[in-house]
Amino acid sequence: MDTIKTGKFLKELRKEKGLTQEQLGEKVGVTNKTVSRWENGNYMPPVECLTLLSDIYGVSINEIVSGQRLSKGEEFAEAAEENLSDVLALNEQTYKKSEKKLMITMLLSTLLAIAIIALMPTDSNYVIRTVITIVLVVSLAFVSNTVNIVALALNKERFEK
């Protein structure tokens, strides 16, 4: 997927309709900076916006993602196949990145809990306070890791659909 090519095509389509970035942003529900980022190829519009852009410009989503007008038939089908393949690859990359971030968060919260427990004073005058603190730190690490595991599962489910 060539985001630069798509961005140039989006800019061309917007100008054909005589719209400013701000006017288009209002129609789509985004800021003019977001429209600029799409047109510069920094970001791809989300699916909801692609649908709106398709309606506004009178072109297919396939044409927007391809970054060009397509003739119906074989060219259209080939572009659709390539775009679908690119989206699936991007989807997998996004999933792996988010999975990696969640795993790092789990590791860091566990290491932080261990460090806090290890650095706690073991003065016998504060035994109850120390035990309560250890229980709270372990509970916090458990809750944090449970939330991350749930997020991983939901993330996996979302990307497998």
GROMACS .gro file of C-alpha atoms in nm:
model
  161
    1MET     CA    1   0.000   0.000   0.000
    2ASP     CA    2   0.152   0.328  -0.113
    3THR     CA    3   0.031   0.594   0.130
    4ILE     CA    4   0.206   0.872  -0.064
    5LYS     CA    5   0.023   0.776  -0.384
    6THR     CA    6  -0.306   0.748  -0.196
    7GLY     CA    7  -0.245   1.087  -0.036
    8LYS     CA    8  -0.178   1.255  -0.370
    9PHE     CA    9  -0.494   1.097  -0.511
   10LEU     CA   10  -0.699   1.219  -0.213
   11LYS     CA   11  -0.562   1.570  -0.264
   12GLU     CA   12  -0.645   1.554  -0.635
   13LEU     CA   13  -1.000   1.437  -0.560
   14ARG     CA   14  -1.050   1.711  -0.300
   15LYS     CA   15  -0.936   1.979  -0.541
   16GLU     CA   16  -1.163   1.839  -0.814
   17LYS     CA   17  -1.455   1.889  -0.575
   18GLY     CA   18  -1.333   2.243  -0.495
   19LEU     CA   19  -1.302   2.173  -0.123
   20THR     CA   20  -1.046   2.306   0.121
   21GLN     CA   21  -0.891   2.071   0.375
   22GLU     CA   22  -1.098   2.241   0.643
   23GLN     CA   23  -1.424   2.198   0.449
   24LEU     CA   24  -1.350   1.830   0.383
   25GLY     CA   25  -1.255   1.781   0.747
   26GLU     CA   26  -1.593   1.922   0.855
   27LYS     CA   27  -1.776   1.685   0.620
   28VAL     CA   28  -1.581   1.383   0.741
   29GLY     CA   29  -1.562   1.485   1.108
   30VAL     CA   30  -1.187   1.536   1.137
   31THR     CA   31  -0.955   1.837   1.157
   32ASN     CA   32  -0.787   1.996   0.858
   33LYS     CA   33  -0.454   1.871   1.004
   34THR     CA   34  -0.582   1.514   0.980
   35VAL     CA   35  -0.681   1.571   0.616
   36SER     CA   36  -0.333   1.714   0.556
   37ARG     CA   37  -0.172   1.406   0.711
   38TRP     CA   38  -0.375   1.182   0.479
   39GLU     CA   39  -0.283   1.388   0.176
   40ASN     CA   40   0.086   1.391   0.267
   41GLY     CA   41   0.081   1.014   0.302
   42ASN     CA   42   0.163   1.018   0.673
   43TYR     CA   43  -0.153   0.829   0.766
   44MET     CA   44  -0.426   0.632   0.595
   45PRO     CA   45  -0.782   0.735   0.670
   46PRO     CA   46  -0.966   0.488   0.896
   47VAL     CA   47  -1.232   0.266   0.740
   48GLU     CA   48  -1.520   0.489   0.848
   49CYS     CA   49  -1.356   0.788   0.681
   50LEU     CA   50  -1.277   0.587   0.367
   51THR     CA   51  -1.648   0.516   0.331
   52LEU     CA   52  -1.734   0.885   0.367
   53LEU     CA   53  -1.457   0.991   0.128
   54SER     CA   54  -1.578   0.734  -0.123
   55ASP     CA   55  -1.928   0.884  -0.109
   56ILE     CA   56  -1.806   1.245  -0.125
   57TYR     CA   57  -1.569   1.186  -0.418
   58GLY     CA   58  -1.781   0.933  -0.606
   59VAL     CA   59  -1.504   0.674  -0.626
   60SER     CA   60  -1.468   0.331  -0.471
   61ILE     CA   61  -1.271   0.262  -0.156
   62ASN     CA   62  -1.057   0.033  -0.371
   63GLU     CA   63  -0.967   0.329  -0.593
   64ILE     CA   64  -0.883   0.547  -0.292
   65VAL     CA   65  -0.657   0.281  -0.141
   66SER     CA   66  -0.499   0.216  -0.483
   67GLY     CA   67  -0.435   0.586  -0.526
   68GLN     CA   68  -0.582   0.598  -0.877
   69ARG     CA   69  -0.897   0.562  -1.079
   70LEU     CA   70  -0.947   0.205  -1.192
   71SER     CA   71  -1.132   0.070  -1.490
   72LYS     CA   72  -1.384  -0.196  -1.402
   73GLY     CA   73  -1.286  -0.552  -1.470
   74GLU     CA   74  -0.944  -0.711  -1.437
   75GLU     CA   75  -0.758  -0.397  -1.327
   76PHE     CA   76  -1.015  -0.336  -1.054
   77ALA     CA   77  -1.000  -0.699  -0.934
   78GLU     CA   78  -0.619  -0.703  -0.929
   79ALA     CA   79  -0.607  -0.380  -0.729
   80ALA     CA   80  -0.866  -0.516  -0.486
   81GLU     CA   81  -0.663  -0.832  -0.433
   82GLU     CA   82  -0.341  -0.636  -0.379
   83ASN     CA   83  -0.512  -0.390  -0.143
   84LEU     CA   84  -0.664  -0.671   0.061
   85SER     CA   85  -0.327  -0.840   0.088
   86ASP     CA   86  -0.162  -0.514   0.198
   87VAL     CA   87  -0.432  -0.447   0.458
   88LEU     CA   88  -0.398  -0.795   0.602
   89ALA     CA   89  -0.020  -0.755   0.627
   90LEU     CA   90  -0.058  -0.415   0.793
   91ASN     CA   91  -0.317  -0.560   1.028
   92GLU     CA   92  -0.076  -0.835   1.133
   93GLN     CA   93   0.208  -0.584   1.187
   94THR     CA   94  -0.018  -0.367   1.401
   95TYR     CA   95  -0.123  -0.666   1.609
   96LYS     CA   96   0.235  -0.776   1.666
   97LYS     CA   97   0.340  -0.425   1.771
   98SER     CA   98   0.056  -0.392   2.019
   99GLU     CA   99   0.120  -0.741   2.152
  100LYS     CA  100   0.487  -0.655   2.205
  101LYS     CA  101   0.395  -0.333   2.391
  102LEU     CA  102   0.155  -0.520   2.619
  103MET     CA  103   0.415  -0.788   2.695
  104ILE     CA  104   0.672  -0.520   2.781
  105THR     CA  105   0.420  -0.351   3.011
  106MET     CA  106   0.356  -0.680   3.189
  107LEU     CA  107   0.728  -0.743   3.232
  108LEU     CA  108   0.791  -0.392   3.364
  109SER     CA  109   0.503  -0.404   3.614
  110THR     CA  110   0.626  -0.740   3.742
  111LEU     CA  111   0.986  -0.616   3.772
  112LEU     CA  112   0.867  -0.299   3.947
  113ALA     CA  113   0.670  -0.504   4.199
  114ILE     CA  114   0.972  -0.724   4.266
  115ALA     CA  115   1.198  -0.419   4.305
  116ILE     CA  116   0.959  -0.251   4.550
  117ILE     CA  117   0.934  -0.565   4.759
  118ALA     CA  118   1.312  -0.621   4.753
  119LEU     CA  119   1.385  -0.262   4.857
  120MET     CA  120   1.141  -0.257   5.146
  121PRO     CA  121   1.294  -0.227   5.488
  122THR     CA  122   1.260  -0.540   5.697
  123ASP     CA  123   1.258  -0.364   6.032
  124SER     CA  124   1.070  -0.577   6.284
  125ASN     CA  125   0.891  -0.268   6.419
  126TYR     CA  126   0.700  -0.233   6.093
  127VAL     CA  127   0.611  -0.596   6.019
  128ILE     CA  128   0.238  -0.532   5.968
  129ARG     CA  129   0.305  -0.228   5.750
  130THR     CA  130   0.558  -0.427   5.546
  131VAL     CA  131   0.318  -0.721   5.498
  132ILE     CA  132   0.036  -0.487   5.393
  133THR     CA  133   0.264  -0.307   5.148
  134ILE     CA  134   0.382  -0.636   4.998
  135VAL     CA  135   0.023  -0.758   4.961
  136LEU     CA  136  -0.075  -0.429   4.795
  137VAL     CA  137   0.221  -0.437   4.554
  138VAL     CA  138   0.158  -0.800   4.460
  139SER     CA  139  -0.213  -0.722   4.414
  140LEU     CA  140  -0.130  -0.424   4.194
  141ALA     CA  141   0.106  -0.634   3.981
  142PHE     CA  142  -0.157  -0.907   3.955
  143VAL     CA  143  -0.430  -0.664   3.850
  144SER     CA  144  -0.199  -0.490   3.604
  145ASN     CA  145  -0.093  -0.816   3.443
  146THR     CA  146  -0.452  -0.944   3.436
  147VAL     CA  147  -0.564  -0.629   3.255
  148ASN     CA  148  -0.278  -0.671   3.008
  149ILE     CA  149  -0.366  -1.036   2.946
  150VAL     CA  150  -0.729  -0.940   2.883
  151ALA     CA  151  -0.612  -0.663   2.647
  152LEU     CA  152  -0.392  -0.914   2.464
  153ALA     CA  153  -0.683  -1.154   2.425
  154LEU     CA  154  -0.918  -0.881   2.304
  155ASN     CA  155  -0.652  -0.749   2.070
  156LYS     CA  156  -0.594  -1.095   1.928
  157GLU     CA  157  -0.968  -1.151   1.885
  158ARG     CA  158  -1.008  -0.814   1.711
  159PHE     CA  159  -0.726  -0.879   1.465
  160GLU     CA  160  -0.834  -1.234   1.388
  161LYS     CA  161  -1.178  -1.120   1.269
   0.00000   0.00000   0.00000
